[in-house]
Short mmCIF file of C-alpha atoms in Angstrom, two decimals:
data_model
loop_
_atom_site.label_atom_id
_atom_site.label_comp_id
_atom_site.label_asym_id
_atom_site.label_seq_id
_atom_site.Cartn_x
_atom_site.Cartn_y
_atom_site.Cartn_z
CA MET A 7 -2.98 8.04 -36.89
CA GLU A 8 -6.25 8.56 -35.01
CA TYR A 9 -8.16 8.01 -38.28
CA ALA A 10 -6.27 4.76 -38.92
CA THR A 11 -6.80 3.34 -35.43
CA THR A 12 -10.48 4.37 -35.37
CA ASN A 13 -11.09 2.58 -38.67
CA PHE A 14 -9.19 -0.49 -37.47
CA ILE A 15 -11.26 -0.72 -34.28
CA ALA A 16 -14.50 -0.29 -36.23
CA LYS A 17 -13.52 -2.96 -38.78
CA TYR A 18 -12.05 -5.63 -36.51
CA GLY A 19 -13.78 -4.90 -33.21
CA MET A 20 -10.62 -4.96 -31.11
CA PRO A 21 -8.30 -2.37 -29.53
CA ALA A 22 -5.44 -0.97 -31.58
CA VAL A 23 -2.04 0.49 -30.76
CA GLY A 24 -1.43 3.55 -32.93
CA LEU A 25 1.94 5.31 -32.97
CA CYS A 26 4.60 6.70 -35.30
CA MET A 27 8.33 6.04 -35.10
CA GLY A 28 11.19 8.46 -34.53
CA ALA A 29 11.39 11.82 -32.80
CA ALA A 30 8.46 13.15 -34.82
CA GLY A 31 6.32 10.27 -33.55
CA LYS A 32 6.71 10.99 -29.83
CA GLN A 33 3.41 12.83 -29.65
CA SER A 34 1.61 9.83 -31.13
CA ARG A 35 3.03 7.71 -28.33
CA VAL A 36 1.64 10.17 -25.80
CA ASN A 37 -1.77 10.37 -27.52
CA ASN A 38 -2.13 6.60 -27.88
CA ASN A 39 -4.74 5.23 -25.46
CA PHE A 40 -3.98 1.50 -25.48
CA LEU A 41 -0.75 -0.33 -24.55
CA THR A 42 1.72 2.41 -25.40
CA PHE A 43 5.24 1.00 -25.76
CA SER A 44 7.72 2.58 -23.36
CA THR A 45 11.15 1.99 -21.89
CA HIS A 46 12.70 2.30 -18.42
CA PRO A 47 15.64 4.37 -17.10
CA LEU A 48 17.50 1.18 -16.14
CA MET A 49 17.47 -0.09 -19.72
CA PRO A 50 20.69 0.49 -21.69
CA GLY A 51 18.76 2.29 -24.42
CA ALA A 52 15.43 2.72 -26.17
CA ALA A 53 14.19 -0.37 -28.03
CA ALA A 54 12.89 1.78 -30.88
CA PRO A 55 13.45 5.34 -32.19
CA GLY A 56 11.37 7.89 -30.28
CA GLN A 57 10.51 5.56 -27.40
CA LEU A 58 9.82 7.37 -24.11
CA PHE A 59 10.03 6.44 -20.44
CA SER A 60 6.63 5.53 -19.01
CA SER A 61 7.06 8.36 -16.49
CA GLU A 62 7.54 10.81 -19.40
CA VAL A 63 4.38 9.56 -21.10
CA LYS A 64 2.40 10.01 -17.86
CA ARG A 65 3.79 13.50 -17.30
CA LEU A 66 3.14 14.67 -20.85
CA ARG A 67 -0.39 13.28 -20.83
CA ALA A 68 -1.08 15.25 -17.66
CA GLU A 69 0.41 18.44 -19.12
CA LEU A 70 -1.58 18.08 -22.34
CA GLY A 71 -4.81 17.54 -20.45
CA LEU A 72 -5.15 13.90 -21.53
CA THR A 73 -5.23 12.74 -17.92
CA PRO A 74 -8.70 13.21 -16.39
CA ALA A 75 -8.79 16.82 -15.18
CA VAL A 76 -10.84 16.13 -12.06
CA ARG A 77 -10.60 12.98 -9.98
CA THR A 78 -11.62 12.44 -6.37
CA PHE A 79 -10.06 9.80 -4.15
CA PHE A 80 -11.40 8.72 -0.79
CA LEU A 81 -10.62 6.88 2.40
CA PHE A 82 -13.55 4.62 3.35
CA GLY A 83 -14.18 3.33 6.87
CA SER A 84 -14.74 4.44 10.44
CA PRO A 85 -13.39 5.99 12.58
CA ILE A 86 -11.15 7.94 10.18
CA ALA A 87 -11.45 11.59 11.28
CA LYS A 88 -7.81 11.67 12.43
CA SER A 89 -6.33 9.70 9.53
CA ALA A 90 -3.15 11.04 7.96
CA SER A 91 -4.03 9.61 4.53
CA PRO A 92 -5.60 12.81 3.11
CA ALA A 93 -2.56 14.85 4.09
CA MET A 94 -0.13 12.42 2.46
CA HIS A 95 -2.05 11.81 -0.77
CA ASN A 96 -2.97 15.45 -1.38
CA ALA A 97 0.71 16.33 -0.85
CA ALA A 98 1.59 13.67 -3.43
CA PHE A 99 -0.85 15.02 -6.02
CA GLN A 100 0.47 18.55 -5.48
CA ALA A 101 4.11 17.45 -5.76
CA LEU A 102 3.32 15.62 -9.02
CA GLY A 103 1.54 18.65 -10.43
CA ILE A 104 -1.87 16.95 -10.68
CA SER A 105 -3.91 19.93 -9.60
CA GLY A 106 -7.37 18.51 -10.33
CA TRP A 107 -7.00 15.43 -8.13
CA THR A 108 -8.08 15.51 -4.49
CA TYR A 109 -8.27 12.99 -1.65
CA ASP A 110 -10.89 13.15 1.09
CA ARG A 111 -12.56 11.05 3.79
CA CYS A 112 -15.82 9.12 3.46
CA GLU A 113 -16.65 8.19 7.03
CA THR A 114 -19.01 5.22 6.89
CA THR A 115 -19.52 1.68 8.10
CA SER A 116 -21.90 0.94 5.22
CA VAL A 117 -20.57 -0.67 2.06
CA ASP A 118 -23.63 0.66 0.20
CA GLU A 119 -22.72 4.23 1.13
CA ALA A 120 -19.16 3.63 -0.03
CA LEU A 121 -20.38 2.22 -3.34
CA LYS A 122 -22.42 5.36 -4.04
CA VAL A 123 -19.15 7.31 -3.99
CA ILE A 124 -17.17 4.63 -5.85
CA ASN A 125 -19.70 4.53 -8.68
CA SER A 126 -19.61 8.30 -9.23
CA GLU A 127 -18.08 9.47 -12.52
CA GLU A 128 -15.26 11.46 -10.90
CA PHE A 129 -14.12 8.70 -8.52
CA GLY A 130 -10.46 7.94 -9.20
CA GLY A 131 -9.58 5.39 -6.53
CA GLY A 132 -9.58 4.88 -2.82
CA SER A 133 -8.19 3.50 0.40
CA VAL A 134 -10.25 1.14 2.54
CA THR A 135 -9.92 0.58 6.27
CA MET A 136 -11.99 -1.15 8.92
CA PRO A 137 -14.73 -2.27 8.93
CA LEU A 138 -15.00 -2.40 5.11
CA LYS A 139 -11.82 -4.21 4.00
CA GLU A 140 -13.57 -7.56 3.67
CA GLN A 141 -17.06 -6.33 2.76
CA ILE A 142 -15.86 -4.34 -0.26
CA MET A 143 -14.21 -7.36 -1.92
CA ALA A 144 -17.40 -8.72 -3.45
CA HIS A 145 -17.93 -5.46 -5.33
CA MET A 146 -14.56 -5.43 -7.10
CA THR A 147 -14.30 -6.41 -10.77
CA GLU A 148 -10.85 -7.89 -10.20
CA LEU A 149 -8.74 -8.78 -7.18
CA SER A 150 -4.96 -8.92 -6.97
CA ASP A 151 -3.41 -12.20 -5.83
CA SER A 152 -2.47 -10.63 -2.49
CA ALA A 153 -5.96 -9.24 -1.85
CA ARG A 154 -7.48 -12.63 -2.66
CA ARG A 155 -5.03 -14.47 -0.38
CA ILE A 156 -5.37 -12.01 2.49
CA ALA A 157 -9.14 -11.72 1.90
CA ALA A 158 -9.01 -7.97 2.46
CA VAL A 159 -8.85 -4.93 0.17
CA ASN A 160 -7.22 -1.70 1.30
CA THR A 161 -6.69 -0.13 -2.15
CA ILE A 162 -9.12 0.45 -5.03
CA THR A 163 -7.78 1.39 -8.46
CA ILE A 164 -9.81 2.31 -11.53
CA ARG A 165 -8.83 0.91 -14.93
CA ASN A 166 -10.67 2.09 -18.03
CA LEU A 167 -10.67 -0.33 -20.95
CA ALA A 168 -10.55 0.70 -24.60
CA ASP A 169 -14.28 0.05 -25.01
CA GLY A 170 -15.08 2.38 -22.10
CA THR A 171 -15.67 -0.38 -19.54
CA ARG A 172 -14.76 0.70 -16.02
CA VAL A 173 -12.86 -1.92 -14.00
CA LEU A 174 -12.57 -1.75 -10.19
CA VAL A 175 -9.35 -3.43 -9.07
CA GLY A 176 -9.07 -4.42 -5.40
CA ASP A 177 -5.55 -4.69 -4.01
CA ASN A 178 -3.74 -4.82 -0.67
CA THR A 179 -0.65 -2.71 0.06
CA ASP A 180 -0.52 -3.31 3.83
CA TRP A 181 1.46 -6.52 3.41
CA VAL A 182 4.07 -4.86 1.16
CA ALA A 183 4.74 -2.23 3.82
CA VAL A 184 5.12 -4.85 6.56
CA ARG A 185 7.39 -7.06 4.48
CA ASN A 186 9.69 -4.29 3.30
CA LEU A 187 10.06 -2.61 6.68
CA VAL A 188 10.68 -5.89 8.53
CA GLN A 189 12.89 -7.22 5.73
CA ASP A 190 15.29 -4.27 5.99
CA LYS A 191 15.83 -4.82 9.70
CA VAL A 192 16.02 -8.61 9.45
CA CYS A 193 18.72 -8.32 6.77
CA SER A 194 20.76 -5.95 8.94
CA ARG A 195 20.46 -8.33 11.89
CA ARG A 196 21.48 -11.33 9.77
CA LEU A 197 24.63 -9.50 8.70
CA ARG A 198 25.59 -9.18 12.37
CA THR A 199 24.51 -12.60 13.64
CA GLY A 200 24.46 -14.80 10.55
CA GLN A 201 21.18 -16.30 11.77
CA ASP A 202 17.52 -16.21 10.74
CA CYS A 203 14.91 -14.79 13.12
CA THR A 204 11.97 -16.46 14.85
CA ALA A 205 8.88 -14.29 14.42
CA VAL A 206 5.69 -14.05 16.46
CA LEU A 207 2.53 -12.35 15.25
CA VAL A 208 0.17 -10.97 17.89
CA GLY A 209 -3.47 -10.63 16.82
CA ALA A 210 -5.69 -12.37 14.28
CA GLY A 211 -7.80 -9.60 12.71
CA GLY A 212 -7.72 -8.14 9.20
CA THR A 213 -4.34 -6.44 9.58
CA ALA A 214 -2.92 -9.61 11.13
CA LYS A 215 -3.75 -11.57 8.00
CA ALA A 216 -1.82 -9.09 5.86
CA ALA A 217 1.06 -9.23 8.35
CA MET A 218 1.11 -13.04 8.28
CA TYR A 219 1.14 -13.00 4.48
CA ALA A 220 4.03 -10.53 4.65
CA LEU A 221 6.05 -12.55 7.18
CA CYS A 222 5.66 -15.66 5.03
CA LYS A 223 7.37 -13.73 2.22
CA THR A 224 10.08 -12.15 4.38
CA LYS A 225 13.55 -13.62 3.83
CA GLY A 226 15.43 -14.44 7.00
CA VAL A 227 12.30 -15.25 9.02
CA LYS A 228 12.15 -18.83 10.26
CA LYS A 229 9.17 -21.00 9.48
CA PRO A 230 6.76 -21.78 11.00
CA ILE A 231 5.80 -18.32 12.21
CA LEU A 232 4.28 -18.23 15.68
CA ILE A 233 0.92 -16.57 16.30
CA TYR A 234 -0.81 -15.59 19.52
CA ASN A 235 -4.36 -14.33 19.81
CA ARG A 236 -6.51 -13.82 22.89
CA THR A 237 -9.30 -15.81 21.23
CA ALA A 238 -7.36 -19.00 20.59
CA SER A 239 -9.71 -20.35 17.91
CA ARG A 240 -9.11 -17.35 15.64
CA GLY A 241 -5.36 -17.63 16.08
CA GLU A 242 -5.49 -21.34 15.28
CA ALA A 243 -7.58 -20.69 12.17
CA LEU A 244 -5.06 -18.16 10.86
CA ALA A 245 -2.17 -20.47 11.72
CA ASN A 246 -3.76 -23.34 9.81
CA GLU A 247 -4.38 -21.14 6.79
CA PHE A 248 -0.73 -20.08 6.49
CA GLY A 249 1.10 -23.09 7.92
CA ALA A 250 2.02 -21.20 11.08
CA LYS A 251 1.99 -22.38 14.70
CA SER A 252 -0.50 -21.09 17.26
CA VAL A 253 0.75 -20.58 20.83
CA SER A 254 -1.49 -20.31 23.89
CA THR A 255 0.69 -17.80 25.74
CA LEU A 256 3.54 -15.38 25.11
CA GLU A 257 5.07 -16.09 28.50
CA GLY A 258 8.14 -18.29 28.34
CA LEU A 259 8.93 -17.69 24.66
CA SER A 260 12.62 -17.15 24.05
CA ASP A 261 14.93 -16.19 21.18
CA ILE A 262 12.21 -14.18 19.45
CA GLY A 263 13.80 -11.98 16.79
CA VAL A 264 10.68 -10.32 15.32
CA ILE A 265 7.39 -9.29 16.92
CA VAL A 266 4.57 -7.90 14.78
CA SER A 267 1.67 -6.60 16.85
CA THR A 268 -1.67 -5.85 15.19
CA ILE A 269 -3.69 -5.45 18.38
CA PRO A 270 -5.22 -2.07 19.36
CA PRO A 271 -3.28 0.28 21.66
CA GLU A 272 -5.33 -0.59 24.73
CA GLY A 273 -4.41 -4.28 24.40
CA HIS A 274 -0.66 -3.76 24.71
CA GLU A 275 -0.39 -5.52 28.08
CA ALA A 276 -0.90 -8.83 26.27
CA ILE A 277 2.79 -8.60 25.35
CA PRO A 278 4.94 -9.32 28.44
CA GLU A 279 8.12 -7.47 29.29
CA THR A 280 10.05 -10.74 29.06
CA LEU A 281 9.30 -10.87 25.32
CA LEU A 282 10.71 -7.37 24.83
CA ALA A 283 13.79 -8.05 26.94
CA GLY A 284 15.56 -9.84 24.10
CA ASN A 285 15.62 -6.61 22.04
CA PRO A 286 13.69 -8.01 19.05
CA ILE A 287 12.59 -6.15 15.95
CA MET A 288 9.20 -4.79 16.94
CA LEU A 289 6.54 -3.57 14.50
CA ASP A 290 3.58 -2.01 16.29
CA ALA A 291 0.82 -1.46 13.73
CA SER A 292 -1.18 0.72 16.14
CA TYR A 293 -0.69 4.46 16.42
CA MET A 294 -2.11 7.34 18.41
CA PRO A 295 -1.13 10.93 19.25
CA GLY A 296 2.01 10.97 21.34
CA GLY A 297 2.88 7.38 20.46
CA ALA A 298 1.18 4.06 21.15
CA PRO A 299 1.80 2.45 24.59
CA LEU A 300 3.40 -0.68 23.12
CA THR A 301 5.71 1.42 20.97
CA LYS A 302 6.85 3.35 24.05
CA ARG A 303 7.43 0.15 26.02
CA ALA A 304 9.41 -1.42 23.17
CA GLN A 305 11.57 1.67 22.77
CA ALA A 306 12.26 1.77 26.51
CA ALA A 307 13.25 -1.91 26.41
CA GLY A 308 15.76 -1.26 23.62
CA CYS A 309 13.88 -3.00 20.82
CA ASP A 310 14.50 -2.19 17.17
CA VAL A 311 11.12 -0.48 16.69
CA ILE A 312 9.05 0.13 13.55
CA VAL A 313 6.32 2.58 14.50
CA GLY A 314 2.76 2.36 13.17
CA PRO A 315 2.86 5.71 11.32
CA HIS A 316 5.89 4.45 9.37
CA MET A 317 3.88 1.46 8.15
CA LEU A 318 0.99 3.79 7.21
CA PHE A 319 3.37 6.04 5.26
CA GLU A 320 4.99 3.11 3.46
CA GLN A 321 1.73 1.55 2.27
CA ALA A 322 0.48 4.98 1.18
CA THR A 323 3.44 5.42 -1.18
CA TYR A 324 2.51 2.17 -2.94
CA GLN A 325 -1.09 3.35 -3.26
CA SER A 326 0.07 6.63 -4.79
CA GLU A 327 2.10 4.80 -7.43
CA LYS A 328 -0.83 2.59 -8.35
CA TRP A 329 -3.12 5.59 -8.84
CA THR A 330 -0.76 7.96 -10.64
CA GLY A 331 1.47 5.49 -12.50
CA ARG A 332 4.44 7.56 -11.36
CA GLU A 333 7.07 7.20 -8.66
CA ALA A 334 5.68 8.38 -5.34
CA PRO A 335 7.07 11.73 -4.13
CA ARG A 336 8.19 10.15 -0.88
CA GLY A 337 9.73 13.34 0.49
CA ALA A 338 6.53 15.36 0.14
CA MET A 339 4.44 12.53 1.57
CA ALA A 340 6.82 12.04 4.49
CA ALA A 341 6.76 15.74 5.32
CA ALA A 342 2.95 15.71 5.27
CA ALA A 343 2.84 12.68 7.56
CA CYS A 344 5.26 14.28 10.01
CA ARG A 345 3.21 17.48 10.15
CA HIS A 346 0.06 15.45 10.74
CA PHE A 347 1.43 13.31 13.58
CA GLY A 348 3.41 16.16 15.15
CA PRO A 349 6.84 16.27 16.79
CA GLU A 350 5.76 14.10 19.73
CA SER A 351 5.45 11.09 17.41
CA ALA A 352 9.20 11.24 16.57
CA LEU A 353 8.22 10.27 13.02
CA SER A 354 10.39 13.06 11.61
CA THR A 355 13.45 11.24 12.97
CA VAL A 356 12.38 7.96 11.35
CA LEU A 357 11.63 9.59 7.98
CA ALA A 358 14.44 12.17 7.97
CA HIS A 359 16.19 10.39 5.09
CA GLU A 360 13.02 10.61 2.99
CA MET A 361 12.84 14.39 3.43
CA HIS A 362 16.50 15.10 2.67
CA GLY A 363 16.75 18.02 0.29
CA LEU A 364 13.22 19.32 0.77
#
């Protein structure tokens, strides 16, 4: 089969799919390097004799040494010394049995320094945080629709083409985490009240843009979304971009069902107690040892709180799946996150269902 595909590529100058049918042809499906046909566990049956699940193909390629033996993944940005990302992703690689893959930190504010690492032969992918989320975009070969719309990249994936070309794909998983976490709670609230929720976004930085994109895609959230930022012009610019409504103050707002805060921990006083008094769903994207001040205030006020470490965990699981092509080992990643943040974060209570059976 390899002889046939090699000759085809040489003759016609295009990639070729080479595989044999039936049980005896399973190995050819695993060895094939371009567009291998596969099926999914939710399908009623295989579409052809010998067809495998994509997860089986990935696993067998790893076991046979067809997956790159050594790959290094990095978190780029600063400050990142206390980031939980290495703990979660290394736990994921270990749980999936990918022993040659490691995840580390590259503390830098220079996009040029980051690119030196990215362009190394063993680089497998990476996470990007401030201040490089926007700067790194220009150096990607391709951008996902979400990364282009948000104008920020937090995930880099490597794709190798059949001709050996190396493609850098810039993506954004922050918004998926925000949407899914808020969506779950909004749906539960709608079942009780039968009503959609008014949402207010606090902040207008890079994370705020991902959050706004997420809220626009969250079912059960009323439009337009409200946005408040201390520098009014930045809030107005973000509002205009997404068809939202900028407000000059948070005082006097009523019937707010969702608050998403993307401001740093020290800025928590921008959110008045009156806004928390209505027991809204509250996502605080900030986190720090012992819990962020806004998170503590929201919990004390009886809000339905989504803590920052939960958002970090959620987006990390989507990154893992993009890099490995396999379902994220959420239990192992959750356990690693809980160990990193410690018992005082109460994250183990939030993620207890993820770690069931470990």
